[in-house]
CSV table of C-alpha atoms and ligand atoms in Angstrom, one decimal:
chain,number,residue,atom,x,y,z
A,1,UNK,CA,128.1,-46.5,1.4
A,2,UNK,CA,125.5,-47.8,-0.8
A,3,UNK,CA,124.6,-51.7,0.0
A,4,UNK,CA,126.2,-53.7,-3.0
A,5,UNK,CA,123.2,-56.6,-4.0
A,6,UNK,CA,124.6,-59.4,-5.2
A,7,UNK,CA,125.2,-59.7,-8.5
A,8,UNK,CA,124.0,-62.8,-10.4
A,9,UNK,CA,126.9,-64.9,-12.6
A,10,UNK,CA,125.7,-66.4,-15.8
A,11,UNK,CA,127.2,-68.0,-19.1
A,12,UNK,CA,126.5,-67.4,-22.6
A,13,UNK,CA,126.3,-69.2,-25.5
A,14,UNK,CA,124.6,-68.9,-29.1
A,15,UNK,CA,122.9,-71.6,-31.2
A,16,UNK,CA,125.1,-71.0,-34.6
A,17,UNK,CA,128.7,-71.8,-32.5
A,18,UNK,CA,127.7,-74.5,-30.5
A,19,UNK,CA,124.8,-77.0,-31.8
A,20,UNK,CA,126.0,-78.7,-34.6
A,21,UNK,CA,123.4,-80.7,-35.6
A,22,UNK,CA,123.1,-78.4,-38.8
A,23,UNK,CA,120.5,-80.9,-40.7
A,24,UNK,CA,119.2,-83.3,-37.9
A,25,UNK,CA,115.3,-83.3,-37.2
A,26,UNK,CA,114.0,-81.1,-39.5
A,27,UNK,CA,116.3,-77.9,-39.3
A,28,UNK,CA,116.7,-75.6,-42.0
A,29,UNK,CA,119.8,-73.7,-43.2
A,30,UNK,CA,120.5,-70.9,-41.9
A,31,UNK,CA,123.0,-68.6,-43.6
A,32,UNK,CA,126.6,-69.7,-41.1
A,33,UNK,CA,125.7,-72.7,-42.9
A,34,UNK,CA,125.9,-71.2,-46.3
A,35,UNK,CA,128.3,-68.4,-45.5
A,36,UNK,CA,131.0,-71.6,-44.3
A,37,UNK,CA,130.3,-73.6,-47.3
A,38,UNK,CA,132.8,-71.1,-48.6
A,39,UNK,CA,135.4,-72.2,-46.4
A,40,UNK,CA,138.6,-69.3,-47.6
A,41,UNK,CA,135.7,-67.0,-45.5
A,42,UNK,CA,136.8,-68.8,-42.4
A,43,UNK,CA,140.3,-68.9,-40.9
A,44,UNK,CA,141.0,-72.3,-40.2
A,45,UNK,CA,138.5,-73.5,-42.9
A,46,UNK,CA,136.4,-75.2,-40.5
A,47,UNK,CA,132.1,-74.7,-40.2
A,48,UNK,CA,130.0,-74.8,-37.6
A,49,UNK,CA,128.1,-78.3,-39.2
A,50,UNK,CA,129.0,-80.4,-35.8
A,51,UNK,CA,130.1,-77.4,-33.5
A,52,UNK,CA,130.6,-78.6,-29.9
A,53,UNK,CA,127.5,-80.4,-30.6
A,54,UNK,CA,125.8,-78.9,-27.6
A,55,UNK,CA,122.5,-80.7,-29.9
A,56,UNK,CA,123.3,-84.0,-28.4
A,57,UNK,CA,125.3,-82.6,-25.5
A,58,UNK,CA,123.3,-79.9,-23.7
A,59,UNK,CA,122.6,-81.9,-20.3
A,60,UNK,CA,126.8,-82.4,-20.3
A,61,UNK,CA,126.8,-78.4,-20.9
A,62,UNK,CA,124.5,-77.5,-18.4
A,63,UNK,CA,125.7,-80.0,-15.5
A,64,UNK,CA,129.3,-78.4,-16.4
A,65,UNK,CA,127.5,-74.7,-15.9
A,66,UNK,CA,125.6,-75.9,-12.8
A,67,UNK,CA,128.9,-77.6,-11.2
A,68,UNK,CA,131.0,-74.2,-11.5
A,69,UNK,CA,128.1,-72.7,-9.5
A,70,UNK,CA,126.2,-70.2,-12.5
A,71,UNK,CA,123.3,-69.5,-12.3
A,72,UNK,CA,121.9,-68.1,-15.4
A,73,UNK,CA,122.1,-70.3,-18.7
A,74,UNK,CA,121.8,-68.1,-22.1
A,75,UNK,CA,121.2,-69.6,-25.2
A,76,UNK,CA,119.9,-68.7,-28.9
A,77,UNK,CA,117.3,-70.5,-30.8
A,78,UNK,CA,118.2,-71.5,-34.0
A,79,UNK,CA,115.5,-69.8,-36.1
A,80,UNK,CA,115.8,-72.4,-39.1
A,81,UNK,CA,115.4,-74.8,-36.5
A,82,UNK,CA,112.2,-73.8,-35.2
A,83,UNK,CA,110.9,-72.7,-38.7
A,84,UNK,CA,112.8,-74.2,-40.8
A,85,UNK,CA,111.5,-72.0,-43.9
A,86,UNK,CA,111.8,-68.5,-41.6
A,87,UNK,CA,108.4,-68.6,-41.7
A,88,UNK,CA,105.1,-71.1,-42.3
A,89,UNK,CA,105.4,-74.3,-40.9
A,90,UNK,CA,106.8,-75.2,-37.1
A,91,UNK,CA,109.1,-77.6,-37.1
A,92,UNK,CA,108.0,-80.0,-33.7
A,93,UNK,CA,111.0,-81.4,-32.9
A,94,UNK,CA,113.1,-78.0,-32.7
A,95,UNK,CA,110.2,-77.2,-30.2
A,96,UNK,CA,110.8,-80.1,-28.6
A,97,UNK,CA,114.6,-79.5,-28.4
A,98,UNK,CA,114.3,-76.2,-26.8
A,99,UNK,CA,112.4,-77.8,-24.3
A,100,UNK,CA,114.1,-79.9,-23.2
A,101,UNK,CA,117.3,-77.7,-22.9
A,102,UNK,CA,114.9,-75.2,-21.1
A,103,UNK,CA,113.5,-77.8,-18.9
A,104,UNK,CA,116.6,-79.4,-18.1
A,105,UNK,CA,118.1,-76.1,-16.6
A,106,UNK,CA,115.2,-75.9,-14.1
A,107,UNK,CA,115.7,-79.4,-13.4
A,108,UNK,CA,119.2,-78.5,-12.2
A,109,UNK,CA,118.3,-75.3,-11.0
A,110,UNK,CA,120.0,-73.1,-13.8
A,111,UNK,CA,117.8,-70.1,-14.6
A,112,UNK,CA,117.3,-70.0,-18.5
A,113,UNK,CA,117.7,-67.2,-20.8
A,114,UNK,CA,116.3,-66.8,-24.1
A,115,UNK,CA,118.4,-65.0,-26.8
A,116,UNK,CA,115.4,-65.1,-29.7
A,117,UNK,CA,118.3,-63.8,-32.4
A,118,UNK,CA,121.9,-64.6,-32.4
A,119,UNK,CA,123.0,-64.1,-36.3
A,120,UNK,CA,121.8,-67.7,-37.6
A,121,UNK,CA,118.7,-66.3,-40.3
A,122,UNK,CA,117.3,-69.1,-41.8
A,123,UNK,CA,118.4,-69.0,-45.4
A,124,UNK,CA,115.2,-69.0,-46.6
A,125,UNK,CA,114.7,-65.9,-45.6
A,126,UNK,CA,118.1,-64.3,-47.0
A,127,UNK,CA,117.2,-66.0,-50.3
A,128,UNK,CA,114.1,-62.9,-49.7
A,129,UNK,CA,116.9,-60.2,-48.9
A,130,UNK,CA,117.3,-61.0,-45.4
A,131,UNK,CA,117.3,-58.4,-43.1
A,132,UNK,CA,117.2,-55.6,-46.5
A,133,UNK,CA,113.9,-56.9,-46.4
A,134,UNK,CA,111.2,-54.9,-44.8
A,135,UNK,CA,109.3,-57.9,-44.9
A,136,UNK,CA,111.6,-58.8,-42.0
A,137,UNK,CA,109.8,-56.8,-39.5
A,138,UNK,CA,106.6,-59.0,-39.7
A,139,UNK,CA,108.7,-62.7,-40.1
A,140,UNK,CA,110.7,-61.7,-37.0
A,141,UNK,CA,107.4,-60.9,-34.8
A,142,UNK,CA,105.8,-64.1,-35.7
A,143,UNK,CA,108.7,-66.1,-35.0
A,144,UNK,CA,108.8,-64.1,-31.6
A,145,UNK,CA,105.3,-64.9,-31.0
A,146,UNK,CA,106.0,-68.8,-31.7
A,147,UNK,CA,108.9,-68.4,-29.0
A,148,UNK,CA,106.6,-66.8,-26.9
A,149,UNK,CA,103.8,-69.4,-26.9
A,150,UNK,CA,105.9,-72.3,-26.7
A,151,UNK,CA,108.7,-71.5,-23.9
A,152,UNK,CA,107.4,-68.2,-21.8
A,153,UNK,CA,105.5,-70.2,-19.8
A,154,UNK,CA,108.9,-71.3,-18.2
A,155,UNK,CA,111.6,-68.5,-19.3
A,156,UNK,CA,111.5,-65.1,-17.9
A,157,UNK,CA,114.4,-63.0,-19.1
A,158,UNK,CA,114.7,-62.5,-22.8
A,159,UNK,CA,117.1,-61.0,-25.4
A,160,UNK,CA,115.7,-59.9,-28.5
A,161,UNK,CA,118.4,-59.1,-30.9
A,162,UNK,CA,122.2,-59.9,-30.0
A,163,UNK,CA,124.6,-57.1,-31.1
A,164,UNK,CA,122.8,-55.5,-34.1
A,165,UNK,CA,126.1,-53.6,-35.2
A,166,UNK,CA,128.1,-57.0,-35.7
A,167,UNK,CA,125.3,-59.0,-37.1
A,168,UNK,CA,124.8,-56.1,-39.6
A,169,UNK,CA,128.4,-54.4,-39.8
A,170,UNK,CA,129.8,-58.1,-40.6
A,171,UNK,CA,126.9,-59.5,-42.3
A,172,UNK,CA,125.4,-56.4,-44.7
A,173,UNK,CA,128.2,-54.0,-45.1
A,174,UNK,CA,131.6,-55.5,-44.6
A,175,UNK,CA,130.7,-58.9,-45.7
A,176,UNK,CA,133.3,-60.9,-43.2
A,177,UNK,CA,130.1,-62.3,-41.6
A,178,UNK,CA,126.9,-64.3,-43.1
A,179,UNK,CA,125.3,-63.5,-45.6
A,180,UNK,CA,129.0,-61.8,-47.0
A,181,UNK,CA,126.6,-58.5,-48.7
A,182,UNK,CA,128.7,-55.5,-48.3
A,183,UNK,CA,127.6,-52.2,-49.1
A,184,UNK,CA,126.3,-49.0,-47.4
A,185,UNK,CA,122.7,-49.5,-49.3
A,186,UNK,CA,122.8,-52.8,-47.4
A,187,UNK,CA,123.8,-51.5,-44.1
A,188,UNK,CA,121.5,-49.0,-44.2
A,189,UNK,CA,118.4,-50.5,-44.8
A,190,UNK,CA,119.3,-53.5,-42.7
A,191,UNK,CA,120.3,-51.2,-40.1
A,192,UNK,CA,116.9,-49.8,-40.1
A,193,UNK,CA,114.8,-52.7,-40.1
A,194,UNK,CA,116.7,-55.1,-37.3
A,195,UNK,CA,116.0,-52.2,-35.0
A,196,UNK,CA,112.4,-51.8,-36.2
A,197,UNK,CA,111.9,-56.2,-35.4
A,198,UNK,CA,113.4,-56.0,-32.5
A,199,UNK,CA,111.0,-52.6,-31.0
A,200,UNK,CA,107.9,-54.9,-32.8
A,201,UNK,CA,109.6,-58.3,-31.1
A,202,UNK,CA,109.4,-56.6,-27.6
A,203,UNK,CA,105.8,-55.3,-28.0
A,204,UNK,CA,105.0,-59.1,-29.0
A,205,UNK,CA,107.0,-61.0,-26.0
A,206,UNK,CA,104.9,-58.3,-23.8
A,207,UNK,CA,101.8,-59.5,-24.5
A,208,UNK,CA,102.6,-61.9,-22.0
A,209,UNK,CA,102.9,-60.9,-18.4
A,210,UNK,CA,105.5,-61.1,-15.9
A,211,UNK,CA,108.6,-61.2,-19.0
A,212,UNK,CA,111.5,-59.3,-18.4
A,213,UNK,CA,112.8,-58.2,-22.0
A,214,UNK,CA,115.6,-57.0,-23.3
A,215,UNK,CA,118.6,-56.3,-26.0
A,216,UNK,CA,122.1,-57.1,-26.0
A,217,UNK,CA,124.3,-53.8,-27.0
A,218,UNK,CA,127.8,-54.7,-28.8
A,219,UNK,CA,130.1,-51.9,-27.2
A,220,UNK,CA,134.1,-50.6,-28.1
A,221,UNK,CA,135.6,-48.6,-26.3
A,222,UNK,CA,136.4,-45.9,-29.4
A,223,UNK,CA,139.6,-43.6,-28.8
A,224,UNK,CA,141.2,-40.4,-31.1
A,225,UNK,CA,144.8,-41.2,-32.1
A,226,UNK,CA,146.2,-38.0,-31.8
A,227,UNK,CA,144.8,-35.0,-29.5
A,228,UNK,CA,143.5,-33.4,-32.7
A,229,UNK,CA,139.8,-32.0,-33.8
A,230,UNK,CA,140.2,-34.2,-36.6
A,231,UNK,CA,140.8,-37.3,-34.7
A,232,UNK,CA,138.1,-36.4,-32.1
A,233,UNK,CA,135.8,-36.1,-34.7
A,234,UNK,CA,136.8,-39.5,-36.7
A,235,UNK,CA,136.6,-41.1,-33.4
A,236,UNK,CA,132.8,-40.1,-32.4
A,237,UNK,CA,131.9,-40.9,-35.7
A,238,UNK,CA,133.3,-44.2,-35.3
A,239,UNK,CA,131.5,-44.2,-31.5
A,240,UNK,CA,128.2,-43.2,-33.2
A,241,UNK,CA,128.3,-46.2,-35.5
A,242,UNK,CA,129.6,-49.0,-33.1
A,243,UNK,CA,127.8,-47.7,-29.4
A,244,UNK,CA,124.7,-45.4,-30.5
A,245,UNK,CA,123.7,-46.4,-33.5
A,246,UNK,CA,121.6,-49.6,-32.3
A,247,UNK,CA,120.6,-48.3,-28.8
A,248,UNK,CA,119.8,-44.4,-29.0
A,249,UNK,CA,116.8,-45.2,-31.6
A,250,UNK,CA,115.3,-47.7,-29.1
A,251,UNK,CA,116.0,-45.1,-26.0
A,252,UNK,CA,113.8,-41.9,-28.1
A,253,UNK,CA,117.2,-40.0,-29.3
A,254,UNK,CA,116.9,-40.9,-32.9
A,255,UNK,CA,119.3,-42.4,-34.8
A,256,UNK,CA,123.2,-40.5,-34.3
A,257,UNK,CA,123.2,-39.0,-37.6
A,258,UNK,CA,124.5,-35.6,-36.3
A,259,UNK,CA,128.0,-37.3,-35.6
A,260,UNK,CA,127.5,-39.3,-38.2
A,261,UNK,CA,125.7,-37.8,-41.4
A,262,UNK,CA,125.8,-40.7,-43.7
A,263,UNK,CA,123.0,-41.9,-41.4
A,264,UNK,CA,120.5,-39.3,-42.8
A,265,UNK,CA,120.2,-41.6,-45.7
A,266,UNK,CA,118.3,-44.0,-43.4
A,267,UNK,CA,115.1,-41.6,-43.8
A,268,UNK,CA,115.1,-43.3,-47.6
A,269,UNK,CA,113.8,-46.4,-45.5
A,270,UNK,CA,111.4,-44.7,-43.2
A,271,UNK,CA,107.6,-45.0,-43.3
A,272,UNK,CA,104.8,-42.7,-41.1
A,273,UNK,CA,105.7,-43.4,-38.0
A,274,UNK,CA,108.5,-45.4,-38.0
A,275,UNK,CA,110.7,-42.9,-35.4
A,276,UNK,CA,107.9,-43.8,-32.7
A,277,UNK,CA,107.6,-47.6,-33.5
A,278,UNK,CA,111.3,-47.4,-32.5
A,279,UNK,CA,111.1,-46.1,-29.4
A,280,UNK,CA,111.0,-49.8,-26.5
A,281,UNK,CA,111.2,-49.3,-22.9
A,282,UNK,CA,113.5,-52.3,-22.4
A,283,UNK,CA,113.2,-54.0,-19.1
A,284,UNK,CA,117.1,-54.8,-19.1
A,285,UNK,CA,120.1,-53.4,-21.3
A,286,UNK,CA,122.6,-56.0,-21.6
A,287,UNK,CA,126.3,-54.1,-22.7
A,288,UNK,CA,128.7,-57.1,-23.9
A,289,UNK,CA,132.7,-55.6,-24.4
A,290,UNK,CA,135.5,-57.1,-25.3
A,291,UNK,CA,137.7,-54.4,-26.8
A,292,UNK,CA,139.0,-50.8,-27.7
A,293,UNK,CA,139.8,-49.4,-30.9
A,294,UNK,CA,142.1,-46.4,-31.6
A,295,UNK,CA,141.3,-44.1,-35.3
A,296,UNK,CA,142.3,-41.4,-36.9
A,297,UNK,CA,141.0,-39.1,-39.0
A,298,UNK,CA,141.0,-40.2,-42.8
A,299,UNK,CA,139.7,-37.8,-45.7
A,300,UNK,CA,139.8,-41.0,-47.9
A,301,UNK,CA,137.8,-43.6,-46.5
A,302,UNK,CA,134.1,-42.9,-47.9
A,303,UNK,CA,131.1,-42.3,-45.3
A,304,UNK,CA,133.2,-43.1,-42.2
A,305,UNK,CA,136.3,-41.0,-43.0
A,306,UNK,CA,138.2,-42.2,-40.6
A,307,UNK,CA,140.8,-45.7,-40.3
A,308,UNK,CA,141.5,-48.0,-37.3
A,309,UNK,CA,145.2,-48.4,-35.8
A,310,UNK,CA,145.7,-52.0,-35.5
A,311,UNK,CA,146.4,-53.1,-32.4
A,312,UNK,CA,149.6,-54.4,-33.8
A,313,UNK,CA,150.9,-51.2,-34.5
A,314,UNK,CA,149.4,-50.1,-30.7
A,315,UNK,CA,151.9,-50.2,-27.8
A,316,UNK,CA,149.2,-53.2,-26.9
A,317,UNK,CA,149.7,-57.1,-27.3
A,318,UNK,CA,146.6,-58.5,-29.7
A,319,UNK,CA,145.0,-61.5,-28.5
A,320,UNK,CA,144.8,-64.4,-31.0
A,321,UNK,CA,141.2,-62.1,-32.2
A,322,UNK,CA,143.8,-59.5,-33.2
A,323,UNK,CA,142.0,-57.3,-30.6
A,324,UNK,CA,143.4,-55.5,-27.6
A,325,UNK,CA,141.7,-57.3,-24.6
A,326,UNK,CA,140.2,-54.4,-22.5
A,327,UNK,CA,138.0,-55.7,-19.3
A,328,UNK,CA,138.4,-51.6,-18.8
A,329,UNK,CA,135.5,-51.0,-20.8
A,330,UNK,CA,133.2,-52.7,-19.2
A,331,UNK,CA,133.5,-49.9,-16.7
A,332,UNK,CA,133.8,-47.4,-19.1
A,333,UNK,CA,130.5,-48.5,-20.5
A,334,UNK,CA,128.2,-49.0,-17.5
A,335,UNK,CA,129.1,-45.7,-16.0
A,336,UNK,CA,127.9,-44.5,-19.5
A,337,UNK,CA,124.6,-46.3,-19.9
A,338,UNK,CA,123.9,-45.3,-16.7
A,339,UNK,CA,123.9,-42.3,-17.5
A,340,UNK,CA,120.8,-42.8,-20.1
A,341,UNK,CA,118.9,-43.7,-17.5
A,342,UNK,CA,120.3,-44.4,-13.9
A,343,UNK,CA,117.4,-47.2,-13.2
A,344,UNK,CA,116.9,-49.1,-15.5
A,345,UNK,CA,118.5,-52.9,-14.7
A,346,UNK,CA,121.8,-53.4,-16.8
A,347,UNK,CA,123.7,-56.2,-17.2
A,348,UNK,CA,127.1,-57.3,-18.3
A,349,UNK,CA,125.2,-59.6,-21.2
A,350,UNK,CA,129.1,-61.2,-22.4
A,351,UNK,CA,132.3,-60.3,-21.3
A,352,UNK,CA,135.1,-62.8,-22.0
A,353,UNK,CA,138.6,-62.8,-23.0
A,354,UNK,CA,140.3,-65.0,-26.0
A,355,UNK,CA,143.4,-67.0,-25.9
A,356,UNK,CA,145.3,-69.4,-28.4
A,357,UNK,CA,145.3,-73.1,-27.3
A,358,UNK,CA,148.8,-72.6,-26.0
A,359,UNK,CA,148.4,-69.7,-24.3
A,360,UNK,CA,148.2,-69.7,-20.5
A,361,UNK,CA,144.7,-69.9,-18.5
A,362,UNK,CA,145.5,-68.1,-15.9
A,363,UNK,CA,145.2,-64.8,-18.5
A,364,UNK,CA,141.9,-65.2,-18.3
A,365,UNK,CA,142.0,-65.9,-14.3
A,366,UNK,CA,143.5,-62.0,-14.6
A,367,UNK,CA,141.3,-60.7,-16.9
A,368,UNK,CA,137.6,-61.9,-14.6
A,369,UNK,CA,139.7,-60.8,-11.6
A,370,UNK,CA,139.6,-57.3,-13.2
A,371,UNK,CA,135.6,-57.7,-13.8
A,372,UNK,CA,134.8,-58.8,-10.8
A,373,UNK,CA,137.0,-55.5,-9.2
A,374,UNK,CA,134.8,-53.7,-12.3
A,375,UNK,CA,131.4,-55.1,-10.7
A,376,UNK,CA,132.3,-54.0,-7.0
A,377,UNK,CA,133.2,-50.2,-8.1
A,378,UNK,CA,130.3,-49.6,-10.0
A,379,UNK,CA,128.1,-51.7,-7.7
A,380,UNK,CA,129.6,-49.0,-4.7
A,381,UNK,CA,129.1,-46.0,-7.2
A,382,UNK,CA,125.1,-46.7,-7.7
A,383,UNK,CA,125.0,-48.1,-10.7
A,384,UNK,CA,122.1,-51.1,-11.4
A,385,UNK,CA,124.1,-53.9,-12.6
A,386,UNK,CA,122.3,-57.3,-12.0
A,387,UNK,CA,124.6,-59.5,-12.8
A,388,UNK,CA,127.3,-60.6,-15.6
A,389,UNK,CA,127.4,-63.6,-17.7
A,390,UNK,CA,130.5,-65.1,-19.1
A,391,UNK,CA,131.3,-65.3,-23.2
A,392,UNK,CA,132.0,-68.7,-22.7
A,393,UNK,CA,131.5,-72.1,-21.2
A,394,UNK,CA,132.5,-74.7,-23.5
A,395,UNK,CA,135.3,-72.9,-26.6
A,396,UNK,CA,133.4,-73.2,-29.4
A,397,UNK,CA,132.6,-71.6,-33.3
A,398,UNK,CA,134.1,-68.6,-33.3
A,399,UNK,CA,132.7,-66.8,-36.4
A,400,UNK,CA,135.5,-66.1,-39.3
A,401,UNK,CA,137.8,-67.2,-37.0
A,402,UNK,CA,136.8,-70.4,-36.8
A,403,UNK,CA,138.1,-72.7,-33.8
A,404,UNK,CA,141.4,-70.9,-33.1
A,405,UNK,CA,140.4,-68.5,-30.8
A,406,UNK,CA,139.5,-70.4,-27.2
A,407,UNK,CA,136.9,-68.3,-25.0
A,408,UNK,CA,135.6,-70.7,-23.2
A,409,UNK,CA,136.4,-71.8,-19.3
A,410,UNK,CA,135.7,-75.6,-20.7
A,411,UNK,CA,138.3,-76.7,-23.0
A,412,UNK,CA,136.7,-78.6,-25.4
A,413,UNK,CA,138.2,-81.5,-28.0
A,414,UNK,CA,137.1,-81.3,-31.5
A,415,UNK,CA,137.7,-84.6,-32.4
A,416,UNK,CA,136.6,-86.6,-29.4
A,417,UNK,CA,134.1,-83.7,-28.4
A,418,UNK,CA,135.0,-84.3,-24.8
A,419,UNK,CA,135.0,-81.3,-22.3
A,420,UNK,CA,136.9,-80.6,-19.6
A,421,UNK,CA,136.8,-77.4,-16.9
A,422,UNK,CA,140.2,-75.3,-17.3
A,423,UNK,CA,142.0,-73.2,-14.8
A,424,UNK,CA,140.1,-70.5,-14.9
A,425,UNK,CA,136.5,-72.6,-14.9
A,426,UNK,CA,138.1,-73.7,-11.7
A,427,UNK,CA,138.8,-70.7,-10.2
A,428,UNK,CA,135.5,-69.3,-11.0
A,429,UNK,CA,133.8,-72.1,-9.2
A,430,UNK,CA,136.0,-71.2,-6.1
A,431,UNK,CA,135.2,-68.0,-6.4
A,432,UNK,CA,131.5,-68.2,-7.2
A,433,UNK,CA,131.4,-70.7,-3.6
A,434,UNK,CA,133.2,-68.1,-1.6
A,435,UNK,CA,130.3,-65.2,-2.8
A,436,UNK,CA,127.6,-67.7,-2.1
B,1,LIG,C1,130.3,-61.4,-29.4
B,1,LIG,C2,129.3,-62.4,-29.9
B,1,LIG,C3,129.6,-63.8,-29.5
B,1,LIG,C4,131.1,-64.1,-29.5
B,1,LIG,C5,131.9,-63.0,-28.9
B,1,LIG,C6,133.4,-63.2,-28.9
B,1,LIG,O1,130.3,-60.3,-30.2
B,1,LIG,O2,128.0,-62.1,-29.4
B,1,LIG,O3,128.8,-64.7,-30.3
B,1,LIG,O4,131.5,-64.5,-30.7
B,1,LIG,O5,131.6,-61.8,-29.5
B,1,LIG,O6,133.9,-62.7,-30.1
């Protein structure tokens, strides 16, 4: 039997849903602050302006992290916070922030864990075309390099770009996310040049020795409807777009345009050597899952030409996200990045299950009972998993959905901002004592 390591446990959290401090010490807008401005975008009509306030409440946040027994503490920098124009002038006291939060966690023994991009682009920069912008490549690398020089000295693992498909499938195509463009011009080009920042992001974090680097891959488990070609096909086509699209250019394989031919259009964007410039050797993949979807085959639907069954009309009950909850994946998917390249390190980056204040904790209790049994079977099987970190301590911003949906194992009080561990945060720390 191989020898299971032990894995590492970890939280997650990004600067846009939990900070609040949206215009405090010389941060700039980002585009969540402009996108929520137009509060009908939001479901509960809320923004992210104080959020949990994690800005004035990060030693709370990490004591709570450090008293359930993680040990790995993931946050995002707020780009507009650190350069509050995207580019040009550094903004000290976001420096000084990050610091503190960074030094803090080795303080208390937490191991920090940079995410460099978590959806928050300063305005600024959108007001230039955002990520259409070819220009992006370059802004992105020197904001790495700033990251670089002020916090590698102390932070070792690293996440470059967090789910490329959602920040870009929301944000440039559908428009439910920041900056609301829509369009398959937009997704394209913004498609093209994300991936291109984040290959020139890891060549920059690299200059400096000893960094482990990595990406954070969104990933659905994609199913046919019916047992029919047409299905099968709709349903790759919808794989190509949500699980290759923004990891197979990185890995050498191009981008999936043969299951997906509206993808050829990409070449529009390319320059001389582009296809190489691609190419990273991460360190670390992290895979972050949450969910399956089930489509059919649909003539009518341009590009895609295929349509998602809701899980509402799914023999499956919908979480308050809408989505079926599916720790299955997570299996699914490690077994299949694995297959890409059986060493290199993965990680389960997020995993995490949402529930509607009155739903029941213990849900979630079920649902990390089901990863954990997820870990150990792949662990036994060979498979390099590191470790897995939670989506998410304190409930916080949840995108266009606002506050409803609760992820967190901290409940969390909007009005009186006051935490407090749930059930399931509980459990974990039982659990996460008993493994020690
Ligand atoms: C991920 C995202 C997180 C969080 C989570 C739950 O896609 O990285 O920021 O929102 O989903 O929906």
């Amino acid at each position: 039997m191989t020898k299971i390591k032990r894995l590492k446990w970890g939280v997650t959290i990004a600067a846009a849903q939990t900070e609040g401090a949206y215009d405090i010490d010389g941060r700039g807008a980002s585009i969540w602050d402009t996108f929520t401005e137009k509060s009908y975008k939001i479901k509960d009509g809320s923004n992210a302006k104080i959020a949990t306030d994690f800005y004035h409440k990060f030693k709370e946040d990490i004591d709570l992290a450090v008293d359930i027994g993680l040990q790995i503490f993931r946050f995002s920098i707020s780009w507009s916070r650190i350069l509050p124009e995207g580019i040009g002038e550094i903004n000290p006291q976001g420096i000084k922030f990050y610091n503190q939060v960074i030094d803090y966690c080795i303080q208390v023994g937490i191991e920090p864990w940079i995410t460099a991009y978590h959806w928050d682009l300063p305005q600024k920069l959108q007001d230039k075309g955002g990520w259409t912008n070819r220009e992006i490549v370059n802004w992105y690398a020197v904001y790495v390099a700033i990251l670089r020089d002020h916090f590698a000295d102390r932070v070792t693992h690293w996440i470059l770009i967090n789910e490329g498909i959602v920040c870009i499938g929301g944000g440039y195509f559908l428009g439910v996310h920041a900056p609301g463009k829509r369009g398959i011009r937009n997704f394209i080009s913004s498609t093209h040049h994300l991936l291109l920042a984040q290959a020139k992001g890891f060549t920059v974090l690299k200059e400096k020795s000893g960094l482990q680097v990595g990406t954070a891959v969104s990933c659905t488990k994609i199913e046919p409807y019916g047992n029919t070609i047409r299905d099968r096909v709709a349903a790759n086509k919808i794989d190509a777009l949500m699980n290759r699209l923004f990891i197979e250019p990185h890995l050498g394989l191009g981008y999936p345009d043969g299951d997906l031919p509206f993808l050829k259009r990409i070449s529009k964007y390319y320059k001389e050597g582009d296809l190489e410039a691609l190419k990273t050797d991460f360190d670390f993949i992290g895979i972050q899952t949450y969910t399956r979807e089930v489509v059919k085959a649909a003539w009518y639907i341009p590009y895609l030409g295929a349509i998602q069954i809701k899980s509402q009309n799914r023999n499956v009950t919908p979480s308050v996200m809408g989505w079926e909850t599916y720790p299955e994946g997570a299996q699914y998917f490690l077994e299949r990045f694995a297959k890409y390249d059986s060493n290199k390190p993965l990680w389960l980056s997020e995993c995490g299950m949402a529930l509607a204040a009155d739903e029941d904790d213990q849900e979630r209790i079920n649902y990390y009972q089901k990863i954990i049994k997820i870990t150990e079977t792949v662990s036994h099987k060979g498979i390099n998993l590191k470790g897995v970190l939670l989506w998410t301590l304190v409930d916080n911003f949840e995108w266009a959905e606002g506050y409803i949906p609760k992820f967190g194992i901290v409940r969390f009080d909007r009005k009186t901002l006051q935490r407090q561990i749930k059930k399931s945060g509980l459990w974990f720390k039982k659990y996460l004592s008993e493994i020690k």
